[in-house]
mmCIF file of N, CA and C in Angstrom:
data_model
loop_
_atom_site.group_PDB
_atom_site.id
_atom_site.type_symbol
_atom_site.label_atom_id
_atom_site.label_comp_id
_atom_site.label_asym_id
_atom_site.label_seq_id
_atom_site.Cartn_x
_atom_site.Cartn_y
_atom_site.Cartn_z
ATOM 1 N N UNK A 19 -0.314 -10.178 -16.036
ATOM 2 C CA UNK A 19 -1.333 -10.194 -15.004
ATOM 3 C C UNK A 19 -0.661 -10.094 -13.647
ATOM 4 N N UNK A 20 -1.351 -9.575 -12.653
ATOM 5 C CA UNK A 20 -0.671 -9.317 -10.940
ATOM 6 C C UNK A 20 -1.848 -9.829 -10.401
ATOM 7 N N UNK A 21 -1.568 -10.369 -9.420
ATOM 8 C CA UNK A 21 -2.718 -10.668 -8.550
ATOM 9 C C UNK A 21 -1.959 -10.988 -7.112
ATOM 10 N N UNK A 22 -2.878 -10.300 -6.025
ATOM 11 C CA UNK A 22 -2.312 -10.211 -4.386
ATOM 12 C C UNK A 22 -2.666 -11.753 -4.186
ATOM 13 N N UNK A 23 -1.546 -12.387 -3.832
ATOM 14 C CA UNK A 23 -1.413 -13.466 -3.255
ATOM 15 C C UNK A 23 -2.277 -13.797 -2.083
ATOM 16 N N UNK A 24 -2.657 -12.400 -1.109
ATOM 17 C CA UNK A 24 -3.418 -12.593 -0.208
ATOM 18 C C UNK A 24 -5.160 -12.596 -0.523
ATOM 19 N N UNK A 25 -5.228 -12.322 -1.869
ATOM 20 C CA UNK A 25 -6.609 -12.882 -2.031
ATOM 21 C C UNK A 25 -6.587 -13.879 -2.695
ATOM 22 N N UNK A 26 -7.098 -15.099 -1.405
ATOM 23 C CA UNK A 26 -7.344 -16.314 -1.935
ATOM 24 C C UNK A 26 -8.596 -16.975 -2.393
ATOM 25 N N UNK A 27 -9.321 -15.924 -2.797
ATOM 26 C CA UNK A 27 -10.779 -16.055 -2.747
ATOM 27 C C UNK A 27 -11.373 -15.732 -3.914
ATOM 28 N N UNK A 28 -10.662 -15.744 -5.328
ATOM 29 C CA UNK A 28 -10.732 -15.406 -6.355
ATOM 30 C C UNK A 28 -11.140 -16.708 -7.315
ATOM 31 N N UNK A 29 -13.046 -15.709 -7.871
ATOM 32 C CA UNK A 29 -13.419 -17.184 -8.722
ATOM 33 C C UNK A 29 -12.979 -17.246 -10.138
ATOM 34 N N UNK A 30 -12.401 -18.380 -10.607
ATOM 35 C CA UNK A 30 -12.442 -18.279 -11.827
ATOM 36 C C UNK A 30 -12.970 -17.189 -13.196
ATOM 37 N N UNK A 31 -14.402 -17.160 -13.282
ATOM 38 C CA UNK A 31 -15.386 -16.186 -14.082
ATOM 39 C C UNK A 31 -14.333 -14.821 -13.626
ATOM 40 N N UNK A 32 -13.926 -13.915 -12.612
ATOM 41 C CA UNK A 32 -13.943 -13.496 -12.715
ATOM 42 C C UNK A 32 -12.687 -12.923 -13.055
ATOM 43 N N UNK A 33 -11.362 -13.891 -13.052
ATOM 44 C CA UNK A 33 -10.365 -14.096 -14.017
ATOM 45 C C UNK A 33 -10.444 -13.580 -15.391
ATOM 46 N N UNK A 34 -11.499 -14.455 -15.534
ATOM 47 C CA UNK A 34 -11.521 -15.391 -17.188
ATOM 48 C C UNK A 34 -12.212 -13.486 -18.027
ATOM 49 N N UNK A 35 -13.195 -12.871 -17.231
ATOM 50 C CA UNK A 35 -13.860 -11.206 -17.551
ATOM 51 C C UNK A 35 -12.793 -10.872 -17.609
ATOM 52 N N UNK A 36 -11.726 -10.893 -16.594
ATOM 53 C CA UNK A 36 -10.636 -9.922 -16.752
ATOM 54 C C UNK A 36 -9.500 -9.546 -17.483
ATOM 55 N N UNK A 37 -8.990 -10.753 -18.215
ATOM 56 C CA UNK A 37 -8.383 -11.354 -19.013
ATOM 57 C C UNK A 37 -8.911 -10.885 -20.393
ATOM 58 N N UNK A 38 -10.701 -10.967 -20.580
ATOM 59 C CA UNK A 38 -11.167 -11.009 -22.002
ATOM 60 C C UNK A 38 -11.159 -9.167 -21.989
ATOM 61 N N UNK A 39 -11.477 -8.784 -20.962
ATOM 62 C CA UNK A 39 -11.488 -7.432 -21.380
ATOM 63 C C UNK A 39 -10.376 -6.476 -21.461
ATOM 64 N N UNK A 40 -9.093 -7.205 -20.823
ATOM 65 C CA UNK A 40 -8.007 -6.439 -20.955
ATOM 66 C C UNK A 40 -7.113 -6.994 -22.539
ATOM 67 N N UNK A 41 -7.743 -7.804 -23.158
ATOM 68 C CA UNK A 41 -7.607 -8.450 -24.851
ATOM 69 C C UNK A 41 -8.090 -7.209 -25.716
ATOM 70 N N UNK A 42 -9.528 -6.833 -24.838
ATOM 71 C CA UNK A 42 -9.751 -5.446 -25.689
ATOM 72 C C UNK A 42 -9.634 -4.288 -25.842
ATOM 73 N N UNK A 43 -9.167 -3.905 -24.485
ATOM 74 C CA UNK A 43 -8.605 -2.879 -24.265
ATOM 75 C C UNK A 43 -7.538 -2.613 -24.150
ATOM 76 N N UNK A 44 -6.695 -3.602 -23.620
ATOM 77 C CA UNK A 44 -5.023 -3.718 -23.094
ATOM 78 C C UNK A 44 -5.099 -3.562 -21.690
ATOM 79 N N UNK A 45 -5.626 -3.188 -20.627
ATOM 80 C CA UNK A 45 -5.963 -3.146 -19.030
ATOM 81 C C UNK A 45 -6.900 -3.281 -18.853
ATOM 82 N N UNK A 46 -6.977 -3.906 -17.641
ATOM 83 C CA UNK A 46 -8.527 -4.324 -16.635
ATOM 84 C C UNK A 46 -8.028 -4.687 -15.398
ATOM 85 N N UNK A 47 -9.080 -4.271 -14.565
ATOM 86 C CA UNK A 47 -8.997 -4.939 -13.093
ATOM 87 C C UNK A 47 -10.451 -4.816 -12.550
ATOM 88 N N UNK A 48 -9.941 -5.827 -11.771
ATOM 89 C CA UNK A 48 -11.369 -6.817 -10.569
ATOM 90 C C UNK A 48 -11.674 -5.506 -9.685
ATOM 91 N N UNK A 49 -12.798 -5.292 -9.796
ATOM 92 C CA UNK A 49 -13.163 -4.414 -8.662
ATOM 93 C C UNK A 49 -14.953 -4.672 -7.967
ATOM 94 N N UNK A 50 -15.137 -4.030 -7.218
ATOM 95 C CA UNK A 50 -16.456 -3.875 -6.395
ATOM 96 C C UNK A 50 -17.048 -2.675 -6.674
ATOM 97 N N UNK A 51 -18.203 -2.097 -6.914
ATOM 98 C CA UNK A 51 -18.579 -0.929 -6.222
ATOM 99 C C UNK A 51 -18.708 -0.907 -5.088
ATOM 100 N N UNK A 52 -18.580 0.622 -4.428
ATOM 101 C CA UNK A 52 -18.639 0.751 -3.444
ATOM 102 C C UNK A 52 -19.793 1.354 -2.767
ATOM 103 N N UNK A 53 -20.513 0.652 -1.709
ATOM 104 C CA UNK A 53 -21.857 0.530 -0.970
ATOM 105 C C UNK A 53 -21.749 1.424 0.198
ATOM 106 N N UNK A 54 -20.715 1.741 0.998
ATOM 107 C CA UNK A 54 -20.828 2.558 1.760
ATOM 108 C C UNK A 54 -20.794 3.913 1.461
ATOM 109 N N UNK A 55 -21.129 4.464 2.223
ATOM 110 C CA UNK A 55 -21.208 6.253 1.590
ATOM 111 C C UNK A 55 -19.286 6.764 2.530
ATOM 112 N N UNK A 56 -18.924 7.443 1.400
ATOM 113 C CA UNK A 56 -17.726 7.966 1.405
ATOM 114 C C UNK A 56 -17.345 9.903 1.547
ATOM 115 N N UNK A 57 -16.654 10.058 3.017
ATOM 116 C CA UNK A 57 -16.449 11.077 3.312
ATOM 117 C C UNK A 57 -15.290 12.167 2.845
ATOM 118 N N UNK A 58 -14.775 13.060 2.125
ATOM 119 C CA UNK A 58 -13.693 13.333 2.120
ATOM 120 C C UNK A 58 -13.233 14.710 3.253
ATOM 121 N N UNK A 59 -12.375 14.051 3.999
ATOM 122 C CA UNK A 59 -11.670 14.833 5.551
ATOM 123 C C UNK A 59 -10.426 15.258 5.271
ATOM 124 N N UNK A 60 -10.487 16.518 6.584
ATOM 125 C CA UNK A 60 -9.356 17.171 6.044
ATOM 126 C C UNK A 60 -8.693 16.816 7.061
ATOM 127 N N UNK A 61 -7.530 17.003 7.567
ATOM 128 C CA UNK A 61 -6.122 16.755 8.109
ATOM 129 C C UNK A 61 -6.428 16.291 9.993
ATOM 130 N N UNK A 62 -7.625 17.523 9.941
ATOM 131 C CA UNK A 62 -8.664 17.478 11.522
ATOM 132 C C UNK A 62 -8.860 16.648 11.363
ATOM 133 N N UNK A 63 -9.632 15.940 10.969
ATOM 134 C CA UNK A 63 -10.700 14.727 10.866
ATOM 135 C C UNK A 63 -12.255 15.777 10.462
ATOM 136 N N UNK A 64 -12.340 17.026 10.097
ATOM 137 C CA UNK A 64 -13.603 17.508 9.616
ATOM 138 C C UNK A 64 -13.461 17.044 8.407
ATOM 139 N N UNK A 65 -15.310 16.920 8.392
ATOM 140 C CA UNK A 65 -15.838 16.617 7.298
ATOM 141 C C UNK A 65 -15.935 17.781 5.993
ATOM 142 N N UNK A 66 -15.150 17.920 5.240
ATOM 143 C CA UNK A 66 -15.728 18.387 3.915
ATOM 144 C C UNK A 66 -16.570 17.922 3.146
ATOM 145 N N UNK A 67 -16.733 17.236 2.774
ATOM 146 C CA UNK A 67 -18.151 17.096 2.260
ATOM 147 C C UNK A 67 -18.435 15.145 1.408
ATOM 148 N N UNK A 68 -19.161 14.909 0.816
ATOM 149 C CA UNK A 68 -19.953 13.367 0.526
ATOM 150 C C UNK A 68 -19.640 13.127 -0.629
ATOM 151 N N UNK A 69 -18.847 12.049 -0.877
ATOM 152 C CA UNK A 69 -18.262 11.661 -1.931
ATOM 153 C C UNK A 69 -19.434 10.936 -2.975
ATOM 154 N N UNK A 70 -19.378 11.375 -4.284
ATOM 155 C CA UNK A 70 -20.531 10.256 -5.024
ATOM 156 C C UNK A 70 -20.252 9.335 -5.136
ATOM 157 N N UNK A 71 -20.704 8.088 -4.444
ATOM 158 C CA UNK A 71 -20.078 6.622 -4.532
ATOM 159 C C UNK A 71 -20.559 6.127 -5.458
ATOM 160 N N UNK A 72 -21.343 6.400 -6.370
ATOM 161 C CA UNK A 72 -21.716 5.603 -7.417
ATOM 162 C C UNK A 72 -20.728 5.669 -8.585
ATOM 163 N N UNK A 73 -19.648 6.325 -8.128
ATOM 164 C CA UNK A 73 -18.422 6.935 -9.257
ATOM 165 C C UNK A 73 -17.412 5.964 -8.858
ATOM 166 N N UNK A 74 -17.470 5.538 -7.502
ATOM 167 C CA UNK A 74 -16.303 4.420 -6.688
ATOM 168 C C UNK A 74 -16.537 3.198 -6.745
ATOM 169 N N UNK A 75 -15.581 2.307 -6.822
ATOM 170 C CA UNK A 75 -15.078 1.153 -7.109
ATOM 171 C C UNK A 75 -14.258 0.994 -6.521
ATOM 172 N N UNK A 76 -13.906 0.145 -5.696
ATOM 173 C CA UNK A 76 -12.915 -0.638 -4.894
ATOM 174 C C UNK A 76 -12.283 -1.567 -5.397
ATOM 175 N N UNK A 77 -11.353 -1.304 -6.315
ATOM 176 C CA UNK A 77 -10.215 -2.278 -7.025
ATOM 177 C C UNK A 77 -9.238 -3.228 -6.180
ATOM 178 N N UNK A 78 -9.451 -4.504 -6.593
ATOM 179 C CA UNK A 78 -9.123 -5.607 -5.981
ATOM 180 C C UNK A 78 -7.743 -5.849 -6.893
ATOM 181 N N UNK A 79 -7.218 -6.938 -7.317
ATOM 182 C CA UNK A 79 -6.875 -7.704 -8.354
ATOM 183 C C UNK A 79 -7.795 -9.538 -8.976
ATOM 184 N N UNK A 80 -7.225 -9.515 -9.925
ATOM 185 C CA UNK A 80 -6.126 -9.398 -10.951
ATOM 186 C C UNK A 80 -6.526 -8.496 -11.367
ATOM 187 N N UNK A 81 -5.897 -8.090 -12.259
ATOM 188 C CA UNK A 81 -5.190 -6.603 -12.779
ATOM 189 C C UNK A 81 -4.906 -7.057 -14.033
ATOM 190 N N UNK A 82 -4.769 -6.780 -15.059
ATOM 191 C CA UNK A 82 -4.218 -7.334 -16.428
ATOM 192 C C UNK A 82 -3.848 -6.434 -17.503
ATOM 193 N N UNK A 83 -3.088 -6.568 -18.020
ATOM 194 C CA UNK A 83 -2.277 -5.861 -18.819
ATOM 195 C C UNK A 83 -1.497 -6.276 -19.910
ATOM 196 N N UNK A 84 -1.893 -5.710 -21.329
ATOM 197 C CA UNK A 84 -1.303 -6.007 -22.493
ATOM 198 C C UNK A 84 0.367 -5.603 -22.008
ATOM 199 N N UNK A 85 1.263 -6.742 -22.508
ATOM 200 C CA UNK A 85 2.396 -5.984 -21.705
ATOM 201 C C UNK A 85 3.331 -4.853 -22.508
ATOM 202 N N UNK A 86 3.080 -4.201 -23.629
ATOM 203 C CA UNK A 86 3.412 -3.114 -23.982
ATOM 204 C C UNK A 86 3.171 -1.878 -22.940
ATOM 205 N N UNK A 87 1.659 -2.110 -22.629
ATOM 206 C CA UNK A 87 1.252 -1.043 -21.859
ATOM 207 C C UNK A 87 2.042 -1.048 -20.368
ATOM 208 N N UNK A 88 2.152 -1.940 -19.931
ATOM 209 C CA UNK A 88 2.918 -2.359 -18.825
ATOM 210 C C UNK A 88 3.557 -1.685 -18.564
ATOM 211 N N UNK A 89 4.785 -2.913 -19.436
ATOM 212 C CA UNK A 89 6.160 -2.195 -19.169
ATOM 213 C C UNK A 89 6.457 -0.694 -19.521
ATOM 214 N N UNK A 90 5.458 -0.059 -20.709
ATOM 215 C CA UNK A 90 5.497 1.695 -20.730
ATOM 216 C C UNK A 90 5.541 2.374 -19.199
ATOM 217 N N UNK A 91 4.459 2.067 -18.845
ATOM 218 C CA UNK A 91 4.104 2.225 -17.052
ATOM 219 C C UNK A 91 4.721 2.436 -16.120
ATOM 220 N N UNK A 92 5.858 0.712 -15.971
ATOM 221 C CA UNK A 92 6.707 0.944 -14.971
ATOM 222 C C UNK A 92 8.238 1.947 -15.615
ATOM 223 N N UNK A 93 8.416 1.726 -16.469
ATOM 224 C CA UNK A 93 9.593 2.798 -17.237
ATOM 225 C C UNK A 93 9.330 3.884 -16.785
ATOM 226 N N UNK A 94 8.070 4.570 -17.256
ATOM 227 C CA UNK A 94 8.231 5.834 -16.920
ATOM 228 C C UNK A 94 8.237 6.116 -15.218
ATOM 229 N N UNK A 95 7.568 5.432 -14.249
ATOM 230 C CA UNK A 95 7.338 5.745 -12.965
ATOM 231 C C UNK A 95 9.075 5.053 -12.828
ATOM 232 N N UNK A 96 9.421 4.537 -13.038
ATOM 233 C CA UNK A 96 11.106 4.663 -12.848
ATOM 234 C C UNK A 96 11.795 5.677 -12.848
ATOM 235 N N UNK A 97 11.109 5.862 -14.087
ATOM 236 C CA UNK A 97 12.180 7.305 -14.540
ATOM 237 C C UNK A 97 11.536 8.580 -13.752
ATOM 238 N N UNK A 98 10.804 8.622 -13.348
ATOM 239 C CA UNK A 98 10.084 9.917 -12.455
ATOM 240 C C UNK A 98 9.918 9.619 -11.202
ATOM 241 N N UNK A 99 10.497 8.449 -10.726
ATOM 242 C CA UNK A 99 10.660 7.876 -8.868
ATOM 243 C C UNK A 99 9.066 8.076 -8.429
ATOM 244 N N UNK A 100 8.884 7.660 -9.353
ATOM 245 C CA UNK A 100 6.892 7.852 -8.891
ATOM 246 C C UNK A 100 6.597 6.296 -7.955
ATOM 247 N N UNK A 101 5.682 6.767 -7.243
ATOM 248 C CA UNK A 101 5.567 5.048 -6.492
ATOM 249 C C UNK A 101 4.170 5.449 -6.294
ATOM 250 N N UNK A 102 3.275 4.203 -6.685
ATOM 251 C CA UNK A 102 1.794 3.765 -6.610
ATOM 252 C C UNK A 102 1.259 2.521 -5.833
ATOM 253 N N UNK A 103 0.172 3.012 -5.654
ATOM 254 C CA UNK A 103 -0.400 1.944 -4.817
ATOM 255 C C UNK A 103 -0.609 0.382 -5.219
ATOM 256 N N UNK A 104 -0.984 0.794 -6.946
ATOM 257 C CA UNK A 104 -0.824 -0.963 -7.697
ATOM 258 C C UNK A 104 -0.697 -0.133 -9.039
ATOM 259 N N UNK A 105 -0.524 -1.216 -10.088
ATOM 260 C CA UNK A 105 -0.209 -1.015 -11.234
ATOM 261 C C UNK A 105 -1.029 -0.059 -12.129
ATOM 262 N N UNK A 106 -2.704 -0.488 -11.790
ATOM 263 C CA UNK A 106 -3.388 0.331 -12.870
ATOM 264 C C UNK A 106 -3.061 1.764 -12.373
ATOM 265 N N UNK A 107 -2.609 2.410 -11.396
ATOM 266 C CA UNK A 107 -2.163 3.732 -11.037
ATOM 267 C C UNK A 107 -1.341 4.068 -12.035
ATOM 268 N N UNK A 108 -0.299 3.155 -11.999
ATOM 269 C CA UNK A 108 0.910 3.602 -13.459
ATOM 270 C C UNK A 108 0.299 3.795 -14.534
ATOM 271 N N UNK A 109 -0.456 2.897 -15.005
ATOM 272 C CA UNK A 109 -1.188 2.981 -16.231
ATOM 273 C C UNK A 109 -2.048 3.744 -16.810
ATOM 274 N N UNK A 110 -2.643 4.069 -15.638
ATOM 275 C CA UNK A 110 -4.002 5.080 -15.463
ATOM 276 C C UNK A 110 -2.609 6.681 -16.073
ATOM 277 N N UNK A 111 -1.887 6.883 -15.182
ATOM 278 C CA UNK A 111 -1.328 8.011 -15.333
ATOM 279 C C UNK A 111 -0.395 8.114 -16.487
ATOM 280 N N UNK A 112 0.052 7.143 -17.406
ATOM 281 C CA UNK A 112 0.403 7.227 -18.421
ATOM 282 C C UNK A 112 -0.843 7.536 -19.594
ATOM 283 N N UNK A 113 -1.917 7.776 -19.068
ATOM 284 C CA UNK A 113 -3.080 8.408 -19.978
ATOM 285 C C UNK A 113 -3.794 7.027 -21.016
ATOM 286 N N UNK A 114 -3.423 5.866 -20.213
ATOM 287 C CA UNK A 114 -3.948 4.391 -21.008
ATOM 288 C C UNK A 114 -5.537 4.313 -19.450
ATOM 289 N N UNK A 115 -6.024 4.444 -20.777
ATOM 290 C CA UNK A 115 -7.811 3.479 -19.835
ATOM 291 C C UNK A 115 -7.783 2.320 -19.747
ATOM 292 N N UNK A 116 -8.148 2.258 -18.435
ATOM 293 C CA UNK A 116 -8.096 0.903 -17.922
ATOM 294 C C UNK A 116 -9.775 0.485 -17.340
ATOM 295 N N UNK A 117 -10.156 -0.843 -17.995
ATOM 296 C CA UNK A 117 -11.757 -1.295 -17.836
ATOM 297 C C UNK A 117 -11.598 -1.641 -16.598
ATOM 298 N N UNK A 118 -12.834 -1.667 -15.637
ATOM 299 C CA UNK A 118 -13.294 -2.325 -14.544
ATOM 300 C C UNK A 118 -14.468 -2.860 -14.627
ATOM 301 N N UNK A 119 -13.778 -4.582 -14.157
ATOM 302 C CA UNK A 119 -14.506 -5.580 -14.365
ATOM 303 C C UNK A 119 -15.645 -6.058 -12.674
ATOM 304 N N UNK A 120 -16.588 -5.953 -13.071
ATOM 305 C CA UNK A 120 -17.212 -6.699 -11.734
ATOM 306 C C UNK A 120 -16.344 -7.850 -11.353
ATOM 307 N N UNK A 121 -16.259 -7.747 -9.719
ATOM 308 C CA UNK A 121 -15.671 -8.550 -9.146
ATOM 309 C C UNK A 121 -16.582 -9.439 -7.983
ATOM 310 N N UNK A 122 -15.941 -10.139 -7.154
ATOM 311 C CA UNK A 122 -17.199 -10.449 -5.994
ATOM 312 C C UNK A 122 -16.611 -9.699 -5.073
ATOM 313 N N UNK A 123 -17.918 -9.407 -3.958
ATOM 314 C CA UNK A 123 -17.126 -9.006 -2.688
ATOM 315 C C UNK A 123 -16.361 -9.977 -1.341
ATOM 316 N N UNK A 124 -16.505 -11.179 -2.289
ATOM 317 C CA UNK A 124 -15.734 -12.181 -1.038
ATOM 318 C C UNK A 124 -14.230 -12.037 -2.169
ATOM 319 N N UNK A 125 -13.802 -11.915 -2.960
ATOM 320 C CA UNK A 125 -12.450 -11.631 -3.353
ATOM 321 C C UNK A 125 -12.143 -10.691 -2.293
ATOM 322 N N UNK A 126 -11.877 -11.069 -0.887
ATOM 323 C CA UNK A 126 -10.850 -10.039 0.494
ATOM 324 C C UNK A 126 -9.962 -9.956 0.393
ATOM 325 N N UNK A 127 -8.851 -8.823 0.620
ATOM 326 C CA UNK A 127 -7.472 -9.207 1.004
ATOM 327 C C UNK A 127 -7.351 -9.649 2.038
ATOM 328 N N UNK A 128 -6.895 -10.401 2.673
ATOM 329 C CA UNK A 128 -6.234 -11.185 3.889
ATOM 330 C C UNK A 128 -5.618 -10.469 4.518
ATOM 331 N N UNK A 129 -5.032 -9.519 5.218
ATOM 332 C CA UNK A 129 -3.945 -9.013 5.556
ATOM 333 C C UNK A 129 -3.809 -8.850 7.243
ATOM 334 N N UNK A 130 -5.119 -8.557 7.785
ATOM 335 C CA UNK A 130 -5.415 -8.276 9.412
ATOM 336 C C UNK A 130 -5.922 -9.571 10.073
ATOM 337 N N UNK A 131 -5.565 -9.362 11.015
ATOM 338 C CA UNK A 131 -6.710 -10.471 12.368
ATOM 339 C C UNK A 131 -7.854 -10.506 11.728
ATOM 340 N N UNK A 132 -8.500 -9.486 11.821
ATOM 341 C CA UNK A 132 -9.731 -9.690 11.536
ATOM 342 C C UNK A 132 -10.194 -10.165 9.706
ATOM 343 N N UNK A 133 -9.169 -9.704 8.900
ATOM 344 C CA UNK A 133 -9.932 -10.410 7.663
ATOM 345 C C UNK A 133 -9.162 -11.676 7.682
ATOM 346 N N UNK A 134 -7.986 -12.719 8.741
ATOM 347 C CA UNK A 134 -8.092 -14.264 8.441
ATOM 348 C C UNK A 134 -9.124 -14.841 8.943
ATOM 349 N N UNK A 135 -9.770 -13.828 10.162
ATOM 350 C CA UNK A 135 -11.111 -14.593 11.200
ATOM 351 C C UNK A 135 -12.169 -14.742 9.936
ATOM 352 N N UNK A 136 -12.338 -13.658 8.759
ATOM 353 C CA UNK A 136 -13.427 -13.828 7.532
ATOM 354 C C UNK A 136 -13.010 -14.498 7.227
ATOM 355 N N UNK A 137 -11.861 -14.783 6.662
ATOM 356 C CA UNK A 137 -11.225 -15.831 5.926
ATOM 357 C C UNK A 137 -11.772 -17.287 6.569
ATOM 358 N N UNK A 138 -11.448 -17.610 7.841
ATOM 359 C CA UNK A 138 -11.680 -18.976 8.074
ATOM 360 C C UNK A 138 -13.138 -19.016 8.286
ATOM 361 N N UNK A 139 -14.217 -18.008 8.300
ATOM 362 C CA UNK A 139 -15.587 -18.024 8.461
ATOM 363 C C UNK A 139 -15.944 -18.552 6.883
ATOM 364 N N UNK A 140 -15.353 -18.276 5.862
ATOM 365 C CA UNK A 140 -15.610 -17.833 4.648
ATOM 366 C C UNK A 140 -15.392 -19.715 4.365
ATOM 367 N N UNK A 141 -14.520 -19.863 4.572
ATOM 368 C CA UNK A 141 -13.602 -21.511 4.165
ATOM 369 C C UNK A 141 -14.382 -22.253 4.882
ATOM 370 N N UNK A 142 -14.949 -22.406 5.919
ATOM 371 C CA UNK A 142 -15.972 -23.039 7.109
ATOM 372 C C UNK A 142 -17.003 -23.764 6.794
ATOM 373 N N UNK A 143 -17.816 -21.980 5.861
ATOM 374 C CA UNK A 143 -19.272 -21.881 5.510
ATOM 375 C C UNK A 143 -18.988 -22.656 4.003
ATOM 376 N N UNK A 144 -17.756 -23.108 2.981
ATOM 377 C CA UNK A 144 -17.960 -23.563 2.475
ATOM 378 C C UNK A 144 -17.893 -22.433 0.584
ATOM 379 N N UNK A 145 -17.399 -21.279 0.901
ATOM 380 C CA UNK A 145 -17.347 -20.447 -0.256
ATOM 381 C C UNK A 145 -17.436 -21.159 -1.442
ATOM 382 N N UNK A 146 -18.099 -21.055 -2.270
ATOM 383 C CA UNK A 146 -18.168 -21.973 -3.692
ATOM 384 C C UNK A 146 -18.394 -20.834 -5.108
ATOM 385 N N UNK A 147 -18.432 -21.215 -5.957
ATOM 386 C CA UNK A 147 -18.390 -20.801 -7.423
ATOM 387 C C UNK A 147 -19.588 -19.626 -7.306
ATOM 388 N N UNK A 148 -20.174 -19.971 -6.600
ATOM 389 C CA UNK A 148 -21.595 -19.199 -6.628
ATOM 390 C C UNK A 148 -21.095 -17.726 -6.226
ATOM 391 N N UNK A 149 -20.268 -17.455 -5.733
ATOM 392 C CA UNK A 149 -19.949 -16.314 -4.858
ATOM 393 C C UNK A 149 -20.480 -15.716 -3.983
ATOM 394 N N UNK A 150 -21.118 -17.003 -2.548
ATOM 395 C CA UNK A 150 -21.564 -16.411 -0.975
ATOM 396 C C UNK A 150 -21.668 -17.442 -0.470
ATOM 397 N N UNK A 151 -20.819 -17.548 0.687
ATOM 398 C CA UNK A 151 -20.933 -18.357 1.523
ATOM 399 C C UNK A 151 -21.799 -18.967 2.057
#
């Protein structure tokens, strides 16, 4: 299992999904759909054209992985100096399916000014099991 240290906002349940479904499959990860409508631009900043977001998911962690499949993963992106954004990339491209599990959308990464200011809004208001502040 991997999980970004900077999301500290991760409930249990949605561990515990991620875990059971990567038992059945061998991979899974925490994700969101994605609610905003998505553009794909070219180098200008023009618009080519409207992405179907009902196809997108915004993958968070944990992440989970039978570790056969794993370590296959990082071997080969070793051996081909391949570098990814997170793991299910390796995995994904070694031709292993990987499930996506509903996640919440308060699982944030932390990383900017502005998502510790959510962060301490989030911790304030009291975030609980329920998943909303």
């Amino acid at each position: 299992m991997t999980h970004d240290g900077v999301r500290p906002f991760l409930f249990g349940d949605v561990l515990a999904r991620t875990i059971e479904a990567a038992r059945e499959c061998g991979a899974a990860v925490a994700a969101v759909p994605e609610s905003d409508t998505v553009k794909e631009v070219t180098a200008e900043g023009i618009i080519l054209g409207t992405v179907d977001r009902l196809r997108l998911w915004r993958v968070q962690t944990p992440q989970v992985f039978s570790y056969p499949v794993l370590r296959e993963a990082f071997a080969r992106a070793l051996a081909d100096g391949y570098v990814a954004t997170d793991e299910a990339e390796l995995v994904e491209r070694n031709g292993h399916e990987v499930r996506v599990v509903p996640s919440s959308p308060w699982n944030i990464k932390v990383t900017t000014r502005e998502d510790m200011g959510l962060a301490e809004f989030l911790l304030v208001r009291g975030l609980g099991e329920a998943g909303a502040p």
